[in-house]
Every structure is written in C-alpha cells, then in structure tokens.
XYZ file of C-alpha atoms in Angstrom:
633
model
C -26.801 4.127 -2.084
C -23.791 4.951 0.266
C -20.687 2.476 -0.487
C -18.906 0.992 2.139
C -15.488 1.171 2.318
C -15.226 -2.797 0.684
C -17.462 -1.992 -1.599
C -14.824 -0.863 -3.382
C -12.257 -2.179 -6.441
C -8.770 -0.382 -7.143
C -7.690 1.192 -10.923
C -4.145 2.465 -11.308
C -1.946 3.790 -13.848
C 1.348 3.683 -11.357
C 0.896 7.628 -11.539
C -2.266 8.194 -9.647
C -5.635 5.459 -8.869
C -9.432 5.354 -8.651
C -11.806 3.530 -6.556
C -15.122 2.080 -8.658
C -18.094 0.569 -6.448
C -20.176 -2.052 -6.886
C -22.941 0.581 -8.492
C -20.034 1.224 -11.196
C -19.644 4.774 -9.957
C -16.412 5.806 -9.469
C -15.983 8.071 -6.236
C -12.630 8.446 -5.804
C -9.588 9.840 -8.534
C -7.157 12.348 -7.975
C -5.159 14.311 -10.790
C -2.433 13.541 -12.453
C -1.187 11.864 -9.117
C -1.889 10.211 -6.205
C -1.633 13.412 -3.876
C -3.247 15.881 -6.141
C -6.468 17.234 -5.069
C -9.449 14.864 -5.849
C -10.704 15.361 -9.044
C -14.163 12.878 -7.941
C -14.452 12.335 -3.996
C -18.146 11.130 -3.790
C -16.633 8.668 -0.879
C -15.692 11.475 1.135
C -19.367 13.380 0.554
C -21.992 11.746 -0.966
C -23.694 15.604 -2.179
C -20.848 17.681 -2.420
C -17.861 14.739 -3.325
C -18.590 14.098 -7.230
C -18.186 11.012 -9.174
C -18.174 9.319 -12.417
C -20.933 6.848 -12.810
C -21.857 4.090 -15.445
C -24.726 1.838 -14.922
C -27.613 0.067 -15.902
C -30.872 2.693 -15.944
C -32.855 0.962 -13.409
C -32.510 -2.265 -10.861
C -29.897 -4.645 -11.290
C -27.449 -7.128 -9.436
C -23.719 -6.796 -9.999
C -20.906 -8.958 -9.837
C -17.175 -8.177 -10.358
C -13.722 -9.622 -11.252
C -10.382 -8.491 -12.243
C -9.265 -9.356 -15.771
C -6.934 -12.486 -14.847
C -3.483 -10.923 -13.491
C -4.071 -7.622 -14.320
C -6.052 -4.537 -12.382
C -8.286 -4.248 -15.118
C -11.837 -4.422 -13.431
C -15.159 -5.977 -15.456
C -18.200 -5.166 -13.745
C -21.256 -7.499 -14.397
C -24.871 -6.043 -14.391
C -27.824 -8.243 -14.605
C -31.252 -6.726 -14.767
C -34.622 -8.104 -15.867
C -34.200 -7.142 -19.447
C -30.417 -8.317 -20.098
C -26.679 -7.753 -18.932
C -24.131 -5.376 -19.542
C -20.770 -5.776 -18.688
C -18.552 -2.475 -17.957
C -14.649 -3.045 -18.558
C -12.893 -0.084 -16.525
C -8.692 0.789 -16.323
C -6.635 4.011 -16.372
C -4.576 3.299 -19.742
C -0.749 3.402 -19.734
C 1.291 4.196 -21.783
C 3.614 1.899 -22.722
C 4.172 -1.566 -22.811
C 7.463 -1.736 -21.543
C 6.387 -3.590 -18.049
C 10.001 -3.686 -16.667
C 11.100 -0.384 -17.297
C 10.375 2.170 -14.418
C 9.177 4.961 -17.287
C 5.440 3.507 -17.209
C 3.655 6.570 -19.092
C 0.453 7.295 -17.742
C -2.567 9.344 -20.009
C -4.283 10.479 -16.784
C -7.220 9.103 -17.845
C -10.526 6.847 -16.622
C -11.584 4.611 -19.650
C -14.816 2.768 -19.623
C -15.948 0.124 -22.120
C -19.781 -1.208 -22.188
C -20.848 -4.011 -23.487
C -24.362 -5.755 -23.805
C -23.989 -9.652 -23.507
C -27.531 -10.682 -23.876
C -31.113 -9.595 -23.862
C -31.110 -5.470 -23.564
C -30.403 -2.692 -21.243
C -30.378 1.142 -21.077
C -27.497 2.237 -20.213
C -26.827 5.001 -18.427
C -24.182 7.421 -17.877
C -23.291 9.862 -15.372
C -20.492 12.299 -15.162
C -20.619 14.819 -12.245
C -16.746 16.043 -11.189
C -16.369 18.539 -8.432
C -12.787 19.445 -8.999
C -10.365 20.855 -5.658
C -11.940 17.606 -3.276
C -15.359 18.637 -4.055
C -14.856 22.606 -3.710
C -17.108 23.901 -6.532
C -19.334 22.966 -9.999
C -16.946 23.221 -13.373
C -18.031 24.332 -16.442
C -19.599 22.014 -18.563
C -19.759 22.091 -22.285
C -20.388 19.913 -25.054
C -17.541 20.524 -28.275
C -19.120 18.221 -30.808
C -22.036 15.616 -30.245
C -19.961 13.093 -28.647
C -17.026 15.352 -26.965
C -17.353 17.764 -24.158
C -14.767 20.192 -22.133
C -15.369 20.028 -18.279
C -12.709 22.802 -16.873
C -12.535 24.966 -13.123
C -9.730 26.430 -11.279
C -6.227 24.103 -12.629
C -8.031 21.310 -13.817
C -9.922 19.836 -17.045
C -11.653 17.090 -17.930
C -11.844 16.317 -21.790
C -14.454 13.471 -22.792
C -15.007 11.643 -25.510
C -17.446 8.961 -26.367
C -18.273 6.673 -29.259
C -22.407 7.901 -28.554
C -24.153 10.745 -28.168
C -23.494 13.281 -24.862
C -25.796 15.920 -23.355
C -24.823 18.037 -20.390
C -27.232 18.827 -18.063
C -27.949 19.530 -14.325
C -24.444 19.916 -13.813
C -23.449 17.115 -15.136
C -22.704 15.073 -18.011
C -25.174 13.006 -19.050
C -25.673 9.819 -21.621
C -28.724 6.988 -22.003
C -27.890 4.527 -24.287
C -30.256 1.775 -25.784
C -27.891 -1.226 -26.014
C -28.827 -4.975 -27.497
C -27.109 -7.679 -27.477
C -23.626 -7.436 -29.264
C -23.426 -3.662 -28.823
C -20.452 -1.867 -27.374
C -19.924 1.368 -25.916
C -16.528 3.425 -25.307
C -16.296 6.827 -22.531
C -13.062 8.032 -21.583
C -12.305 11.167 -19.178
C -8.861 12.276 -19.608
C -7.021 14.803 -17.287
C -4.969 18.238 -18.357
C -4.044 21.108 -16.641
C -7.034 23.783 -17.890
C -5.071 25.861 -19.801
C -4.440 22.909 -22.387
C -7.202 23.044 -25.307
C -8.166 20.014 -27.340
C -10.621 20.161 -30.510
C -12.969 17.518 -31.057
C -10.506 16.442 -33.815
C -7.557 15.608 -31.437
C -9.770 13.331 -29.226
C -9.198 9.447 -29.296
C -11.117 7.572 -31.886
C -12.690 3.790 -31.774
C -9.445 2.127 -32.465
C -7.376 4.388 -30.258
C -9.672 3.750 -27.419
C -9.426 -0.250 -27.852
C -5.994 -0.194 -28.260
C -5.336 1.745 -25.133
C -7.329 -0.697 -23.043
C -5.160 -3.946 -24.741
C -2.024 -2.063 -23.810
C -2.910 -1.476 -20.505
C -3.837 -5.241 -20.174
C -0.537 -6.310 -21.816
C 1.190 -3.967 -19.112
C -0.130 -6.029 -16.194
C 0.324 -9.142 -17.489
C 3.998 -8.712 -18.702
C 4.679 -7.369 -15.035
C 3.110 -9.953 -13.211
C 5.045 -13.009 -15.665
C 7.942 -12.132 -13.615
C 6.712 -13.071 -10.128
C 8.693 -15.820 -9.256
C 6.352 -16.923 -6.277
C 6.286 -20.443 -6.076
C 4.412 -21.685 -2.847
C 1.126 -21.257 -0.826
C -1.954 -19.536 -2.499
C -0.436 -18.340 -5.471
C -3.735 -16.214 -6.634
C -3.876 -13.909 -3.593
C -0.061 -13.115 -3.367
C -0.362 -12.340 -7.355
C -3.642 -10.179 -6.773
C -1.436 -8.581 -3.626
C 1.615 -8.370 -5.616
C -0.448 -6.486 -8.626
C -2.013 -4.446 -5.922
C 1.603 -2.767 -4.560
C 2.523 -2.744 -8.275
C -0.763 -0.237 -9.047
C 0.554 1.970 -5.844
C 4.068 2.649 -6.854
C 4.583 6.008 -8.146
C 6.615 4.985 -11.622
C 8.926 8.326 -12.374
C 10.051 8.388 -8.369
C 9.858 4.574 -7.601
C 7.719 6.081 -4.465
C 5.144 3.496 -3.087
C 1.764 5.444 -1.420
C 0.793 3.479 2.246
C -2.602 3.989 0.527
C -4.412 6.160 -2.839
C -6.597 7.559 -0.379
C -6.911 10.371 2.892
C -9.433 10.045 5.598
C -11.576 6.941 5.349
C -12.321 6.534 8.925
C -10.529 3.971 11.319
C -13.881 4.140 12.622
C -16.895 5.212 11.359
C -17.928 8.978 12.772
C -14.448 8.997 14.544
C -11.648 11.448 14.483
C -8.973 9.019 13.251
C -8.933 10.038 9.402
C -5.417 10.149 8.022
C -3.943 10.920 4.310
C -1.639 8.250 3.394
C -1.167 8.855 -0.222
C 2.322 9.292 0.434
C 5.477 7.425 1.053
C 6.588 6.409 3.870
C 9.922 4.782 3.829
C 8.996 2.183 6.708
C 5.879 1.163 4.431
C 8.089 1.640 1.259
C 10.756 -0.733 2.634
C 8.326 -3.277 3.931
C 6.672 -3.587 0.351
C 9.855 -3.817 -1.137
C 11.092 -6.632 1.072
C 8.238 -8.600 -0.394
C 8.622 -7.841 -3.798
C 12.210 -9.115 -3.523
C 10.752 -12.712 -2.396
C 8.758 -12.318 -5.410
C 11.462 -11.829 -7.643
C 11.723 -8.224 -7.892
C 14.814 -5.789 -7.724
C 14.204 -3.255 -10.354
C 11.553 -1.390 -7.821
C 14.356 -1.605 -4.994
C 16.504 -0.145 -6.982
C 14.374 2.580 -8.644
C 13.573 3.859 -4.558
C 17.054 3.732 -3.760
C 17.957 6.016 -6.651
C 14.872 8.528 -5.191
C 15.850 8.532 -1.710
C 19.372 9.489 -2.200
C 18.256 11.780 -4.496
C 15.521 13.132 -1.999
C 17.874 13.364 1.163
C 20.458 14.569 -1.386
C 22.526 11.943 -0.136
C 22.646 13.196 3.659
C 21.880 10.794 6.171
C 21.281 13.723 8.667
C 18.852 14.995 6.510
C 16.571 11.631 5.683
C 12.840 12.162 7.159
C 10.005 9.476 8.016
C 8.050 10.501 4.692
C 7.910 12.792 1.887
C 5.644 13.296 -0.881
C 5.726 10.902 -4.206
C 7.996 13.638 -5.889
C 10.228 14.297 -2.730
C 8.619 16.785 -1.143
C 9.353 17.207 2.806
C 6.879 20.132 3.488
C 3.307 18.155 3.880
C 1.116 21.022 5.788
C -1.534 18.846 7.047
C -5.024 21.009 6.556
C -8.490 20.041 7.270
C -11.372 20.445 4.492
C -14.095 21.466 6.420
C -16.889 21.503 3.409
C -16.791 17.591 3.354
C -18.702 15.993 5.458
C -16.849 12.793 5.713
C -17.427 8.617 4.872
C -19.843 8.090 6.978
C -19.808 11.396 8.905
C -16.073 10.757 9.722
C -14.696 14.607 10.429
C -12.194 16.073 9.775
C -11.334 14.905 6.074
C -7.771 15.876 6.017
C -5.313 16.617 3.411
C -1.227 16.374 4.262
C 0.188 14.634 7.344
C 1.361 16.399 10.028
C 3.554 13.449 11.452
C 5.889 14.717 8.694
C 8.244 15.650 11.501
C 7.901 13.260 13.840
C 10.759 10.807 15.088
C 10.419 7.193 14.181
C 13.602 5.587 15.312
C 12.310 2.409 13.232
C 12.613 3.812 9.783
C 16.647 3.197 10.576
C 16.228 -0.484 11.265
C 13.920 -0.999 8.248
C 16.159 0.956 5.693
C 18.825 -1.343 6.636
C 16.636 -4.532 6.371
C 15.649 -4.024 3.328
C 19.545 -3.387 2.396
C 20.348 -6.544 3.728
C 17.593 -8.772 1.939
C 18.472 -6.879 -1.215
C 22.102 -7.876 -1.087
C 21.034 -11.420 -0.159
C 19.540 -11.005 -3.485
C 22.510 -10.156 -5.763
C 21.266 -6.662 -5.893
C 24.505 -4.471 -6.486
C 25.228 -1.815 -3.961
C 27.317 1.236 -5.221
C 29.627 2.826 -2.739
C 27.417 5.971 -3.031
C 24.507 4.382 -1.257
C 26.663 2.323 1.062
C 27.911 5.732 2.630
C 24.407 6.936 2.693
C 23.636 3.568 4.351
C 26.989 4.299 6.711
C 25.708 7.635 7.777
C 22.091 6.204 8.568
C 24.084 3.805 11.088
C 26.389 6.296 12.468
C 22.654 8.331 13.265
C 21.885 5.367 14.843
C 24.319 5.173 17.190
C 23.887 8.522 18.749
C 19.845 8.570 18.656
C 18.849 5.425 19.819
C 18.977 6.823 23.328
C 16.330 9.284 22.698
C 12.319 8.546 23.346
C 10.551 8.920 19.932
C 6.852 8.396 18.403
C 7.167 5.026 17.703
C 5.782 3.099 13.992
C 2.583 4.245 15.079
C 2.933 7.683 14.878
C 1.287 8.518 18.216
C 0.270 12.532 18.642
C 1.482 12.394 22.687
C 4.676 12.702 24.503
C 7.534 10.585 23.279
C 8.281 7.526 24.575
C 10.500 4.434 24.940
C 9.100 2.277 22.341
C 10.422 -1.380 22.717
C 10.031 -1.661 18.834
C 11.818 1.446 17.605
C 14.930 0.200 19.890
C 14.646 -3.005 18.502
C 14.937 -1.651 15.198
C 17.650 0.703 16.151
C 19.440 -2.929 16.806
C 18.881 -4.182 13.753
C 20.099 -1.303 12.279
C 23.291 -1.901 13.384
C 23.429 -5.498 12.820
C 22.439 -5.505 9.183
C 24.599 -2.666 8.740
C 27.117 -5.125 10.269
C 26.331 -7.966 8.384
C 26.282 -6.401 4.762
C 30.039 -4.565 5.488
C 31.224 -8.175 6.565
C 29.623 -10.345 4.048
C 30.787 -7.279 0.938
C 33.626 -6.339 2.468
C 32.564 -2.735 2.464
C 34.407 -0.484 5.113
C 32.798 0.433 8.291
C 33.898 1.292 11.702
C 32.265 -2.290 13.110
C 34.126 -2.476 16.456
C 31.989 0.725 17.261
C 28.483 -0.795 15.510
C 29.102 -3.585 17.225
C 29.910 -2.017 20.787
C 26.750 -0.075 20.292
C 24.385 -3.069 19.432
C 25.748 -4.959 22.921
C 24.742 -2.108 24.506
C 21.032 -1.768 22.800
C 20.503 -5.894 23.269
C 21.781 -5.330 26.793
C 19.287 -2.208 27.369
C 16.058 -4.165 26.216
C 16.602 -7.272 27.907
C 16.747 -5.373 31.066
C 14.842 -2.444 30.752
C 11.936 -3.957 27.953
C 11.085 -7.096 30.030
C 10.503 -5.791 33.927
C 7.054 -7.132 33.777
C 8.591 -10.785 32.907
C 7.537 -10.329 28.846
C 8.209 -7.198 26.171
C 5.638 -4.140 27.198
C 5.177 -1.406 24.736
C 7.845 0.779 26.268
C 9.750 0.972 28.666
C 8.214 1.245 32.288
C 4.721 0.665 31.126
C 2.491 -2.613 31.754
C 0.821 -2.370 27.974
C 0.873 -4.973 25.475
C 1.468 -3.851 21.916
C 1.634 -5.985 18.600
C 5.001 -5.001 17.906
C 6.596 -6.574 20.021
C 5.627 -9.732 17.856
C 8.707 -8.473 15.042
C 11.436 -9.603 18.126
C 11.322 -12.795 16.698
C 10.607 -11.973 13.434
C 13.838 -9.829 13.476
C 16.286 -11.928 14.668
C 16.341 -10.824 18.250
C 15.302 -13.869 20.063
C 14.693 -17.472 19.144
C 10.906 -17.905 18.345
C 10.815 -20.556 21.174
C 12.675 -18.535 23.994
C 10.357 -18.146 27.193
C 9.981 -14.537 26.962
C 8.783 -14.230 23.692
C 6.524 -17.198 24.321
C 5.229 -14.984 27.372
C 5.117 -12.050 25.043
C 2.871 -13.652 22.391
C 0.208 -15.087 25.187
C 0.656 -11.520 26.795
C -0.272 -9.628 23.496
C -3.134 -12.470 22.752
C -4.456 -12.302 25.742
C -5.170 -8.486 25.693
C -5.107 -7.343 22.382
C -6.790 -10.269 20.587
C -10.873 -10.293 19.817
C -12.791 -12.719 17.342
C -9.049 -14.122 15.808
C -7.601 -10.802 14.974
C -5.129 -8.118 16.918
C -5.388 -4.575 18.096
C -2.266 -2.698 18.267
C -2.217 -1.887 21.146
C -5.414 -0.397 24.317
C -2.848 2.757 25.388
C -3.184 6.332 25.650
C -2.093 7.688 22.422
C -2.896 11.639 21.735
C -6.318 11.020 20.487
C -9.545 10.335 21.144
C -11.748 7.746 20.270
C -11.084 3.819 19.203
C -10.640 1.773 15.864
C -10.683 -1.737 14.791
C -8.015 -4.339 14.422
C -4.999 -4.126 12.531
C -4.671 -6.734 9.743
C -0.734 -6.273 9.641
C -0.512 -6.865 13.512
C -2.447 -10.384 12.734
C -0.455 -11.376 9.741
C 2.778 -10.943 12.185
C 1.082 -12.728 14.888
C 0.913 -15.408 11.907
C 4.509 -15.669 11.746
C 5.277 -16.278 14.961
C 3.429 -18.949 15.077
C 4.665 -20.862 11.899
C 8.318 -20.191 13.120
C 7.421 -21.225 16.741
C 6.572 -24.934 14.701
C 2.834 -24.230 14.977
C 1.675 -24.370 11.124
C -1.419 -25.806 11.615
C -2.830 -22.947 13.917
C -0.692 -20.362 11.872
C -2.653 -21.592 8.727
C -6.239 -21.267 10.522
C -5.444 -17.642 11.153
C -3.738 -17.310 7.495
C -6.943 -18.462 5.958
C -9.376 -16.367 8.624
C -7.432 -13.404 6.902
C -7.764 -13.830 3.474
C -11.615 -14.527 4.342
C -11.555 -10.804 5.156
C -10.603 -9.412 1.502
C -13.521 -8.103 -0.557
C -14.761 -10.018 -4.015
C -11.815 -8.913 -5.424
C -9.014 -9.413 -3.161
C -8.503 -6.086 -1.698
C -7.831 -5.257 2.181
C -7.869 -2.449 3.768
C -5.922 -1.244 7.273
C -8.037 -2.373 9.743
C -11.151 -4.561 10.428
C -14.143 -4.413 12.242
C -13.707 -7.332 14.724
C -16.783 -9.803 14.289
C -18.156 -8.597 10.574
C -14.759 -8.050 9.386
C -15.981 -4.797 7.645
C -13.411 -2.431 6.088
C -12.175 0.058 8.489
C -9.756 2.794 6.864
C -7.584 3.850 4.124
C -8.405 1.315 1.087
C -6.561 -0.244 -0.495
C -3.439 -0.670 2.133
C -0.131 -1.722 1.078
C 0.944 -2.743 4.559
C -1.926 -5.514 4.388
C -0.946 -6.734 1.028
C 2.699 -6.678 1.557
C 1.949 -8.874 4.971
C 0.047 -11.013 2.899
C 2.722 -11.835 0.385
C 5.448 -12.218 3.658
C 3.222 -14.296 5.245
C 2.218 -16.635 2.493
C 6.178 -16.858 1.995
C 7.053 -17.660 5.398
C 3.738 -20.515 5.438
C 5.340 -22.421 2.042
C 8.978 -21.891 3.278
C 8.094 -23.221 6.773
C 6.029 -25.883 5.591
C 9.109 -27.259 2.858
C 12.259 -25.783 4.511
C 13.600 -26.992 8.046
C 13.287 -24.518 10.396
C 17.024 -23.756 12.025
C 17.120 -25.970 15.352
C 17.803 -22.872 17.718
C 18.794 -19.894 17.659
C 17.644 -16.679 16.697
C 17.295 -16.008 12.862
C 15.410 -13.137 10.875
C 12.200 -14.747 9.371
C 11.926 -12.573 5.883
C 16.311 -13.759 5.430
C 14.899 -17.503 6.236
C 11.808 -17.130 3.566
C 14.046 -15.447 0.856
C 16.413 -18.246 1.023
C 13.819 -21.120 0.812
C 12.146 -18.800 -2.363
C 15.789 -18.107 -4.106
C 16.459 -21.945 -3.307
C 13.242 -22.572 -4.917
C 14.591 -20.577 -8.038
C 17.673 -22.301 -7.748
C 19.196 -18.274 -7.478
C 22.212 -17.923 -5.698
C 22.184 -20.867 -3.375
C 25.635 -21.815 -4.644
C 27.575 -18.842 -2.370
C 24.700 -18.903 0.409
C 24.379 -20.573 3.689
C 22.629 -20.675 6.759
C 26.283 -20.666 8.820
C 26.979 -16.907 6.782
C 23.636 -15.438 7.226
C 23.332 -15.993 10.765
C-alpha cells in the first residue's frame, strides 16, 4: 500500500529522525544524522527504497497516538483475532533534558505488545543502504541477532525472539497472546565496527532505553512555559522543533526529509535536512515565547563558530555540522513519492543571496535580549558586522526567502528585512548600551523606509518587487515587523490584494509569478498562519480564529504538518514534518491568547512576535519590572 505523505508520524533522537506509517513500516531513516544518506527510503521508491516493517500478519485497522508529551509513537492494530500495540522511539542517551549533549544510540527500537485476544506478528526488515543503491549482506550471529553491513554502513539487530533472514531481508513471525511482549531494535555503526552476539542489548537494557527516552521528552517539554490558546498543539509543535534540532551543533533541519513533492509527479523536490538560518531563527523566536533560551544560545555558539566569527563570510545555510559546500546531485535510480523526479540530495541555493537572513538574525537578537538572554561582546560584533553588510547590500536585487532559480530581483520582503536589520540592530545597542555607529544605521534605515514606500507601493498596495503587479504573501510580515500600523490603508489594501489573488478554499499561495521552474504546488501553511496575524492585530479575532482553527484541522492524527497543502482535501504536499509550519503554529497561537488578553497598542506600528513575548513574559511575571511598551517601541 503506497503511504501518503500524512500518513506519516515523526521519531527523533535530536541527531537524526524516522518516519513510521500507518502500516507500522518505517520508510524513511537516515544514519547517524539527519543528512546522511538514507539508510530505509521506501517513501522515495516503493521497490528499490527499503524499509523496516512491523505489523500484524494479515488485515487489520490501525490507530495511533503519541505517548502524552513525548515523540514516542504507539501504534494500535486491531484484527479479527486480537490487538497488538507497537511502541516505536530512537533511544537517547541521557536524561539530562536541558543540557545540549543529548546522546543519541543511532538506533530504531520497537516494542510489541498483545493486549487481547491473539495475533501473528510479523516482522520485516529490508534496508537498502546509500538511498536505496544496493542489497547488504545479511546474516544471522546467534538465533536472535543478525549483522546487516554494505559499503559504510551496518545494521546490528537484536531481538528478544527468534530471527531468520531470507529473501533479502530479515524476517520474524511471532505467535503472540494476550500479555505477551516483544522487543526489535536496529542500531547504526559505521561497518567496520564488529559486535558479538554477547555485546548486544538484553531485555532490561532494551526497556530501560525506551523509559529514558520517555523521561527525555517529558523533562524537556515541563519547561514550556506556554500559557494561552490550545495548549496541546503548541506542546505537540513545540516537541516537534525539539525532535529536529541537531543537539551537538544546536542546528535546526527546515525538515528530516529531501524531495517529497510540492506536487505530486512535479519537479519541485527539494532536500531540506539542513539549516537554514532564516528557518533556524524563526523556530527559535518561538521557542523563546515558550520559555526557551538554552537552544538560542547553543545556535549562537555554532554560527559564530561556523562563519568563524566573520560577518562577510555568514551564508543562507550550511549543513548540521557547518558545512558550506552542499553539491546538490540528483539520484536518478529512485523513482520518486509518487513518481516525483528528480529525488535530490544537497541544495544548490547554497549560494544564493537572501537579503532576509540579515533582518531575521537580528530579530531573533532582539527578542532574545527582550528575554534576559546575555549577549557577549563577541557576538555583538558579529551582530555589528552583519549590520554594517547591511548597509552596503541592501541596494542589490537578490533571490528573495523563496529561493527562486531566475534572475534576481527587488523583493519587497528582503528590503523590508534589510530595515529591520538595522532597526533591531538599533534598538538592542540603545536599550544595552552596546557601541555602534547609529547615526549611520539610522541614516541608512530612512533611506530603506523612504525607498519602499515609494518604490514598493506604485500599484497603490506592496507588490512582490519592485515594478511588478504580483501579489506575494510576504508582504503580510510589514505589519508583522513593525513597518506599518496593522490598520494603515496600504496594508489594508495589501491584505485584500494578496486575498484576493492568492487565496483558494481559506488558505494562501505564495505567490502566481514566474519563478525559474516549471510546474505548480499547493498552498503554503506558513503564508496562512501570517495571514492569521494580521488579522488578530488588525482587531479581527473572531475571523483570525476561524482560519486558526481551519489550520490545525489540516494536521494529521498526530499533529504533524507538512509545507504545503492541497487546497480543498488539505492533503500533505512536501517535505514532512516542516518546522516553518510548527513554528507558525506556536507564533500564531501566541499572538491569538496575547491579543485576546493584552490591549492591542492604540496606533502605531509595533512588531507582533515583541508584542506576544511581552504578554507571555507578563504572563510569567519575567521581567516586566524593567519593560515597557514606551522602550520597546
């Protein structure tokens, strides 16, 4: 049976993730991180792709559910004969929740347990190491161990009953009554490591591996401070961009996956299991209304350490570990989710200007100081050099946030973001007293306000760049930003502009424009989420809560989103899970309950994640005592 993309639930270690279906197969894991080649890609090719299968032998329904505020998954099967319940996590290490050293044991670990009546159960272990590139060698070491190894990788198994191999695979049936339990795990070394049947994981190791991973979770997510509207799905969210941060870099993937089509047989496949630092920065900013600084300050550490400290030198993305080389290659041998070709591996847009990544950098900064989060004088000239950049570049046409492959252009929202930029950068050396040449940031900031006001809004509302007549869902962050009151006329003729036109069954496109490629794809759950904001800042609540709860309709049984959705169905459309969606989630949920409880300013223009944080610290009762609205705007 061929999965769709929301068929799908998430495992992660914070080192590297899986994706199990509803069939319990697992058809997606990569080795020992979230960029290495796939050691099970079944999602990519059904024949070639490998997975990791454990199931009842024979029909059954399924149901799923998380293990409350963790991302431990239980799988449910009911067939005519009894139920068995399947328990699946990749174990870490440690227990130590709030320390960025989460140890990972690269493994997939599978309980199975009959709850009544009595089922066969059946096990299935087929890997196709290198993204589905060739058969490994298969051999049993002891009746209930076996040694799967090819090219770099091996996978050792051990189970608490009996293992054959077979067909290429490795193979279990398992009569199972009521009561009885069952324990596989597949665990991940480089192939020249050996282990003997004696140095595999025993009963007891196995069970206390899965309550340590539990405990993990649910230590983590004690410290979410949320306190406001639908408090399950910004947890679930919150847990999600928890399982995608890479713990020894403090990296955060856009996604654990490459190529699942932004629509289906289309050309639009992408690898986003790195990090970008607009993504990055966005997920961090709502972690901090959550509560959280020690994953801001683990990425700060990395990117200073990745651009050495060089402004000049900082790049749109880089690998988990730093890298800036990320060759983008096709795999031709796969023949895509749902016929999607190419599958690709690497990102060519590597190199690409994105004049945003300035203005987010420095946003985050900002909300992080609102915070109490210490800034050393080390990152603040990093920060200082990123604004200096600034000033120079922001004259220059770039790719824009959404990384288009045709000429450069004028992007209204990368210039807005060069602005803000400069005015956080502004802000933070005023309100810390941190020197800064701000006559000359603040010069240069007239001059970009003064540059999109005339040259951004010819058509009488904000076009996607400058000297064109499209509409693009960007535009909605003016607001959002700071840039113009929610209730000035041409954002109000900007949002019916960008409705009108990009808008279809409740949800946004990004944009109908030439872009470098062919083909379409569906809409963009982050671009709806934004339009969400608008609307509760603009006073509308009641209309900004409709489309808040049309969204979360769209998550799958267990709360997961992915990029886009088909307009209509709502049916997954690309890489799965997204953190952009689930970091939207969390803002908007914040900016709903802060709305809702906490007076919108009377005029003016204000930044909307500065107006939730101080409702959510205010809620904490966190630093309201040196804070007010007359300093932060």
């Amino acid at each position: 049976m061929r999965q769709r993309i929301d068929d799908y639930a998430l495992l992660g270690d914070c080192h590297s993730a899986a994706l199990v279906g509803r069939d319990g197969s697992i058809d997606w894991a990569c080795f020992p991180r979230f960029d290495s080649a796939a050691v099970f890609c079944r999602i990519l090719d059904v024949r070639r792709g490998g997975s990791f299968r454990v199931s009842p032998d024979g029909p059954f329904q399924s149901k799923r559910r998380y293990i409350d505020d963790t991302n431990v998954l239980i799988t449910t099967f009911t067939t005519p004969t009894g139920v068995l319940e399947v328990t699946d996590c990749m174990p870490i290490r440690t227990g130590l929740a709030r320390s960025s050293r989460v140890g990972t044991r690269h493994s997939l670990l599978r309980r199975l347990r009959c709850t009544s009546g009595e089922v066969h159960a059946r096990v299935v272990m087929a890997p196709r190491f290198e993204y589905g590139a060739f058969v490994p060698r298969i051999r049993l070491t002891s009746p209930h161990t076996a040694e799967l190894v090819g090219g770099a990788d091996a996978l050792w198994v051990t189970a608490t009953r009996p293992l054959t191999a077979h067909d290429n695979a490795l193979r279990a049936r398992w009569r199972m009554r009521a009561g009885d339990e069952a324990w596989v795990e597949a665990a991940w070394t480089p192939s020249l490591v050996e282990r003997t049947p004696a140095e595999m994981p025993d009963l007891a190791t196995l069970r206390r591996r899965l309550e340590d991973t539990v405990f993990f979770w649910r230590d983590w997510i004690s410290h979410c401070a949320y306190e406001g509207e639908y408090t399950r799905e910004v947890r679930r969210s919150a847990l999600v961009l928890k399982a995608l941060t890479y713990a020894p870099s403090g990296a955060i993937v856009a996604a654990p996956t490459t190529s699942l089509p932004e629509e289906p047989g289309g050309v639009r496949n992408w690898d986003y299991r790195y990090t970008w630092l607009r993504d990055t920065t966005l997920t961090l900013n709502s972690l901090m209304l959550l509560g959280y600084q020690e994953e801001t300050l683990a990425f700060q550490r990395w990117l200073e350490r990745t651009s050495a400290g060089r402004a000049e030198d900082v790049q749109i993305m880089y690998s988990i570990r730093g890298h800036r080389h990320l060759p983008e290659v096709e795999l031709p041998h796969l023949e895509g989710h749902q016929g999607s070709r190419p599958v690709r591996a690497g990102n060519g847009a590597v190199k690409q200007l994105q004049l945003d990544v300035f203005g987010e950098l420095l946003e985050g900064a900002w909300l992080f100081s609102k915070m109490g989060g210490r800034m050393s004088q080390r990152h603040w000239d990093f920060l200082r050099g990123l604004v200096d950049d600034v000033c120079v570049r922001w004259r220059q046409p770039d790719q824009g946030l959404w990384e288009i492959r045709d000429e450069p252009r004028h992007f209204i929202h990368s210039k807005l973001l060069c602005w803000v930029a400069l005015d956080r950068a502004i802000r933070i050396a005023r309100t810390r007293r941190l020197p800064a040449p701000v006559g000359v940031w603040a010069r240069e900031r007239a001059l970009l306000r003064e540059y999109l006001l005339k040259e951004g809004t010819r058509l009488g509302w904000f076009s996607q760049s400058v000297g064109s007549d499209t509409p693009d869902a960007s535009v909605l962050q003016l607001p959002a930003l700071g840039f113009l009151p929610s209730a000035h006329p041409l954002v109000s003729r900007t949002v019916k502009e960008v409705r009108k036109r990009l808008e279809k069954d409740g949800l946004l496109f990004r944009y109908h424009a030439p872009d470098g490629l062919s083909g379409g794809e569906g809409t963009f759950l982050l671009c709806s989420f934004w339009l969400h904001d608008v609307l509760v800042h603009s006073g509308r609540t009641g209309e900004a809560e409709d489309l808040l709860r049309h969204l979360l309709s769209l998550s799958n049984d267990v709360g997961l989103y992915a990029e886009e959705a088909v307009p209509g169905t709502g049916e997954a459309l690309g890489n799965f899970p997204q953190a952009f969606t689930h970091m939207a989630l969390v803002a908007s949920c914040a900016q709903l309950s802060a709305g809702r409880s906490f007076q919108l300013p009377r005029a003016g223009a204000y930044d909307y994640a500065d107006f939730a944080l101080t409702y959510h610290l205010g809620r904490r009762s966190m630093f309201m005592s040196h804070f007010s609205w007359e300093a932060a705007l």
